[in-house]
Short mmCIF file of C-alpha atoms in Angstrom, two decimals:
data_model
loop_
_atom_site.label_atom_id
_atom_site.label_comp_id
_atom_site.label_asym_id
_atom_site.label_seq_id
_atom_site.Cartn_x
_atom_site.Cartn_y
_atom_site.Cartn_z
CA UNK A 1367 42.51 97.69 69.21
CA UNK A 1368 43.32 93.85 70.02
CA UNK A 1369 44.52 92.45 72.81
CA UNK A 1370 47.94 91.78 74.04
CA UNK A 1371 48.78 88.35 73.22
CA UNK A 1372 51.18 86.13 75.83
CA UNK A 1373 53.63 86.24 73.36
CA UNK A 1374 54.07 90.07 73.37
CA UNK A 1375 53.84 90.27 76.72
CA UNK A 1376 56.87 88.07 76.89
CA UNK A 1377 58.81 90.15 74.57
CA UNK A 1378 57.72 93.52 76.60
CA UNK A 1379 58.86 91.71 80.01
CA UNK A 1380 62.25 91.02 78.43
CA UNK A 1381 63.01 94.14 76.78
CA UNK A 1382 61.99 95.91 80.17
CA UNK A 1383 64.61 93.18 81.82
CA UNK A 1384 67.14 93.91 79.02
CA UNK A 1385 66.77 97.75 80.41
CA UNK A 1386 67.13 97.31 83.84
CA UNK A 1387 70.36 94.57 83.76
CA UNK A 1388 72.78 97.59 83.39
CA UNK A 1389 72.23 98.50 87.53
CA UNK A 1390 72.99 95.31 88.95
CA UNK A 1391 75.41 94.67 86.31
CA UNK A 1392 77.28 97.22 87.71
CA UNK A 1393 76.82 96.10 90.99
CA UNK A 1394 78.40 92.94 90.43
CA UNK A 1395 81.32 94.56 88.48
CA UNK A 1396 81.74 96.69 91.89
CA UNK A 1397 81.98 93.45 94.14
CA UNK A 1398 83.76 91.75 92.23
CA UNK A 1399 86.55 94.64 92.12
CA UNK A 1400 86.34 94.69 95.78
CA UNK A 1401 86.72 91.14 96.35
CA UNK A 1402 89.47 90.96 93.90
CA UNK A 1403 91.50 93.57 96.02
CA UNK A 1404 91.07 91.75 98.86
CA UNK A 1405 92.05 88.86 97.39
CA UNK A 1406 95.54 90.22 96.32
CA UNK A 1407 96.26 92.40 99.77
CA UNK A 1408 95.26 88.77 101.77
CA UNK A 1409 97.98 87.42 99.00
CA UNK A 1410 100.17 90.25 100.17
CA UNK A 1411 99.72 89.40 104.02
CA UNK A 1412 100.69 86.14 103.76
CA UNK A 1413 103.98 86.60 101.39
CA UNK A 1414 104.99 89.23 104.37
CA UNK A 1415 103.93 86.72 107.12
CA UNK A 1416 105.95 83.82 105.13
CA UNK A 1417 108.78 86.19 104.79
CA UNK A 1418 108.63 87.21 108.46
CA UNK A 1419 109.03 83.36 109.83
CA UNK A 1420 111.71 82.81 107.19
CA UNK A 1421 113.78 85.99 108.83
CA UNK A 1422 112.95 84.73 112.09
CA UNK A 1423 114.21 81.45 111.22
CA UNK A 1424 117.08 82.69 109.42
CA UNK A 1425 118.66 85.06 112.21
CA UNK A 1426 117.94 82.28 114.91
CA UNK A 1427 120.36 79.77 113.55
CA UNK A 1428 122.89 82.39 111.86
CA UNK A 1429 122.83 84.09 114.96
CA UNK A 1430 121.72 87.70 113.40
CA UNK A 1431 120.68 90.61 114.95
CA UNK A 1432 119.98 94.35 114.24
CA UNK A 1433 121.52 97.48 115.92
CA UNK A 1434 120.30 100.86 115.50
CA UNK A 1435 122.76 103.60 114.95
CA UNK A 1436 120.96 106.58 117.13
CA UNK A 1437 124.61 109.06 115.99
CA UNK A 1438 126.74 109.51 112.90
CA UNK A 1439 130.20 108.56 114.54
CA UNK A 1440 130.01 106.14 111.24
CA UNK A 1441 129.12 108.54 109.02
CA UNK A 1442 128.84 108.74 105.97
CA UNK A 1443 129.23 104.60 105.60
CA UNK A 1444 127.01 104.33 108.30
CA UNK A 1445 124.87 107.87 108.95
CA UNK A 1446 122.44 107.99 111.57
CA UNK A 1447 119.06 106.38 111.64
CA UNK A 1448 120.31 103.51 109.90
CA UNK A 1449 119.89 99.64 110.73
CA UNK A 1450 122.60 97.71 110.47
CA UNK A 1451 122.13 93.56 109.94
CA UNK A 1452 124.85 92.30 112.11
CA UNK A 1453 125.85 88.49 112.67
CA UNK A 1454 127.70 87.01 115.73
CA UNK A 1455 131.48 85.40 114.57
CA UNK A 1456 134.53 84.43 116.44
CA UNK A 1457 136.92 87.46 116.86
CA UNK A 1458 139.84 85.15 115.12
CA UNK A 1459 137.72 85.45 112.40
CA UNK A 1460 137.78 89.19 111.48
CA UNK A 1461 140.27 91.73 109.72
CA UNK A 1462 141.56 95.29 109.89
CA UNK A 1463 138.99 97.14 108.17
CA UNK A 1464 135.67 94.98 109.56
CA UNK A 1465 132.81 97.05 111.10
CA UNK A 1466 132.27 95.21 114.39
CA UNK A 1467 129.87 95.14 117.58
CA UNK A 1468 131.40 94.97 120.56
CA UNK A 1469 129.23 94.17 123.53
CA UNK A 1470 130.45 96.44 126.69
CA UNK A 1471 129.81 95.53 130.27
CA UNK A 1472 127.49 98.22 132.28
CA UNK A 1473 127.44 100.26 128.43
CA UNK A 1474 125.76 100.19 125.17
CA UNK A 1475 127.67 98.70 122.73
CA UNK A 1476 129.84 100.03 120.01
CA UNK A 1477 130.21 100.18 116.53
CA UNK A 1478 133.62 100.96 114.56
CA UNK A 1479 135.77 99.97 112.50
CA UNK A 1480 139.20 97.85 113.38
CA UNK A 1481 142.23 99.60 112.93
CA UNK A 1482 144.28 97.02 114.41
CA UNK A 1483 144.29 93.62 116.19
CA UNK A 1484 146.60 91.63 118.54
CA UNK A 1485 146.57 88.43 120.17
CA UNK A 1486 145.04 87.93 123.71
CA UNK A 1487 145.52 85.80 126.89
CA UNK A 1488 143.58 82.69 124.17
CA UNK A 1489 143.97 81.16 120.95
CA UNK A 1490 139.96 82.62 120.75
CA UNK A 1491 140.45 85.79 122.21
CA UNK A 1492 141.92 89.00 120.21
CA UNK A 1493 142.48 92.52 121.63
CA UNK A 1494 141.16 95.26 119.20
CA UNK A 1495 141.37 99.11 118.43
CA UNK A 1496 138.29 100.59 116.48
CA UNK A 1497 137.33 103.97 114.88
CA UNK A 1498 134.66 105.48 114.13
CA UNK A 1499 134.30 106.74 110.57
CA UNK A 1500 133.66 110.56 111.45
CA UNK A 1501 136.20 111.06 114.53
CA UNK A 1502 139.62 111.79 114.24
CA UNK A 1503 140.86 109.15 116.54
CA UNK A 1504 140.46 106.40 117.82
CA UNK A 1505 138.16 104.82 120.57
CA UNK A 1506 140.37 105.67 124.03
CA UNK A 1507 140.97 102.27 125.04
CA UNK A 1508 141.38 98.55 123.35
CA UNK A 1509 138.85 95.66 123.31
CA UNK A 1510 139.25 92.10 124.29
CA UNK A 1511 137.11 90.26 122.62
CA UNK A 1512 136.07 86.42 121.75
CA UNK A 1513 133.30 86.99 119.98
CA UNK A 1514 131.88 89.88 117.65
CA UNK A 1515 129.13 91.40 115.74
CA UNK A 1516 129.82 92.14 112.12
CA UNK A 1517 128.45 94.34 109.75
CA UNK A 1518 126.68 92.70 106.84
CA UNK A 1519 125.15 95.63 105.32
CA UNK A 1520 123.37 98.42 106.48
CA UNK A 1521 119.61 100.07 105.45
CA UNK A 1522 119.97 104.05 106.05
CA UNK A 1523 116.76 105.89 107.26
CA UNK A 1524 114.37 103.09 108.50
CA UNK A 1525 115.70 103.10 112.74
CA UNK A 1526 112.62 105.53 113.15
CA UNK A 1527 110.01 103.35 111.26
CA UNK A 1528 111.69 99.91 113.22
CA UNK A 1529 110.97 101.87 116.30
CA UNK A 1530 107.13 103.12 115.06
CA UNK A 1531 106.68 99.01 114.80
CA UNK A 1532 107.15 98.93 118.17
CA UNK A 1533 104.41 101.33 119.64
CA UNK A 1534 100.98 99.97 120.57
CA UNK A 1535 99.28 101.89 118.67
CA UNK A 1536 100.95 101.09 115.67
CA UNK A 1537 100.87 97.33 116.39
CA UNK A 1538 97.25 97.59 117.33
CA UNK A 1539 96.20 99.55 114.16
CA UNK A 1540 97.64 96.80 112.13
CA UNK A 1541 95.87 94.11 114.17
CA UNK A 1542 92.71 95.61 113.65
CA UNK A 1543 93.43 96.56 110.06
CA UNK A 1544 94.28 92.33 109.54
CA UNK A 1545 91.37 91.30 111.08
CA UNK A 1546 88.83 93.50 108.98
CA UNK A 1547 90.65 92.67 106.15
CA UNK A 1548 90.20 88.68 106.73
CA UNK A 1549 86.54 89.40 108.29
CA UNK A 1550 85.59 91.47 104.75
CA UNK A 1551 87.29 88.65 102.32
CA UNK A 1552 85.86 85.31 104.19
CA UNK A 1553 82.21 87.33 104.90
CA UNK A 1554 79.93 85.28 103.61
CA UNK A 1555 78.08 86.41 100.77
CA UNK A 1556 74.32 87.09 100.53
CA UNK A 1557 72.08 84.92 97.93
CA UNK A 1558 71.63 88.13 96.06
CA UNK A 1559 75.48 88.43 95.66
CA UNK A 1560 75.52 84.56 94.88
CA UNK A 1561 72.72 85.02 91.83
CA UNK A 1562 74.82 87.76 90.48
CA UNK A 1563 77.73 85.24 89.57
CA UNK A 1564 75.31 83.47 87.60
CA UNK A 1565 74.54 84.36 84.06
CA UNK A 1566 70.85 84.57 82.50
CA UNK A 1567 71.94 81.45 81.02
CA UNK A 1568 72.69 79.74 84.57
CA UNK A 1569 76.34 79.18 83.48
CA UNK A 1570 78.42 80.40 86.51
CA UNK A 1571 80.73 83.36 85.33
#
C-alpha cells in the first residue's frame, strides 16, 4: 500500500470541510434571521416614535385633545369606551347638530350634541342646549360658552388600552422591552459571527 501523497490529503481535508459547512451554515442562516427581525421591529420603533412627535406636534398648534367617554349617554354614535379626537374652536363657529365639549366649572365636562344656540352677553359668546344621543331630553340647563371642543371623529373600544398606557408597569415593560431590543441589534458581534459573513472565497456575502 503507498503512501498518502499531499495532494490527497488536500482533497480528503476538503471533502471533510465540504461535510461539516452545513452546521455553521445554518448558524449563520439563524443570525442572520434574527438580526433581520430586529432590524425591521427597530424600523418599526422609529416610524411609531416619528409618528408620535408628529401627533404631538400636530395637537399642540391645532389645539387637539382627547376625551374619554367612561358612559353611553352618546350611544350608539358615540358608545362607551370610545376616544373621541376633539379640537378647541370659537363657539360662533359651530352649528345645531355639532358634538361639542363643554368645559364645566367644579365638574367634568360634557359631551352632547347642540340642539339649539342663541346669542350671549358678546359677539364671541353663544348660549347652548345639548343632548345626549341616548336620553330623552335634554341636558337641564343651557351653556354659555366662548369657546368649545368639537368632535372630529371618534375610535370606539380603545379608552381601556389609552388608560393601560398609562400604568407603570405597562410603561416600564415597554422601556425595558426598547432597550433590549436596541442592546440585541447594536451588540457587537463576535469574530466568529464576523467570519461567517464571509464566503470561502473571501467575498463578503
Amino acid at each position: 500500500m503507498s503512501a498518502p501523497t499531499r495532494r490527497s490529503l488536500r482533497e480528503q481535508a476538503t471533502v471533510d470541510d465540504a461535510s461539516a459547512s452545513p452546521a455553521p451554515a445554518a448558524a449563520s442562516s439563524r443570525g442572520t434571521l434574527g438580526r433581520a427581525l430586529a432590524d425591521v421591529l427597530l424600523w418599526l420603533a422609529a416610524a411609531a416614535g416619528v409618528i408620535c412627535i408628529v401627533l404631538v406636534i400636530v395637537a399642540f398648534t391645532a389645539n387637539i385633545t382627547l376625551i374619554m367617554f367612561r358612559t353611553g349617554s352618546m350611544a350608539p354614535t358615540i358608545p362607551a369606551g370610545s376616544v373621541a379626537v376633539v379640537q378647541s374652536v370659537p363657539a360662533s363657529e359651530v352649528q345645531v347638530g355639532d358634538v361639542v365639549t363643554v368645559d364645566r366649572a367644579g365638574d367634568l365636562p360634557v359631551t352632547h350634541r347642540i340642539t339649539s344656540i342663541a346669542p350671549g352677553a358678546s359677539a364671541d359668546e353663544r348660549v347652548i342646549t345639548m343632548r345626549g344621543d341616548a336620553n330623552a331630553a335634554d341636558d337641564p340647563y343651557p351653556y354659555t360658552v366662548q369657546t368649545v371642543r368639537i368632535v372630529l371623529f371618534s375610535i370606539p373600544g380603545i379608552a381601556t388600552v389609552i388608560v393601560a398606557m398609562g400604568d407603570p408597569y405597562v410603561l416600564g415593560g415597554l422601556t425595558i422591552g426598547a432597550t433590549v431590543l436596541v442592546v440585541w441589534a447594536f451588540w457587537p458581534r463576535s469574530r466568529k459571527e464576523s467570519r461567517e459573513q464571509i464566503d470561502p472565497a473571501g467575498v463578503d456575502r
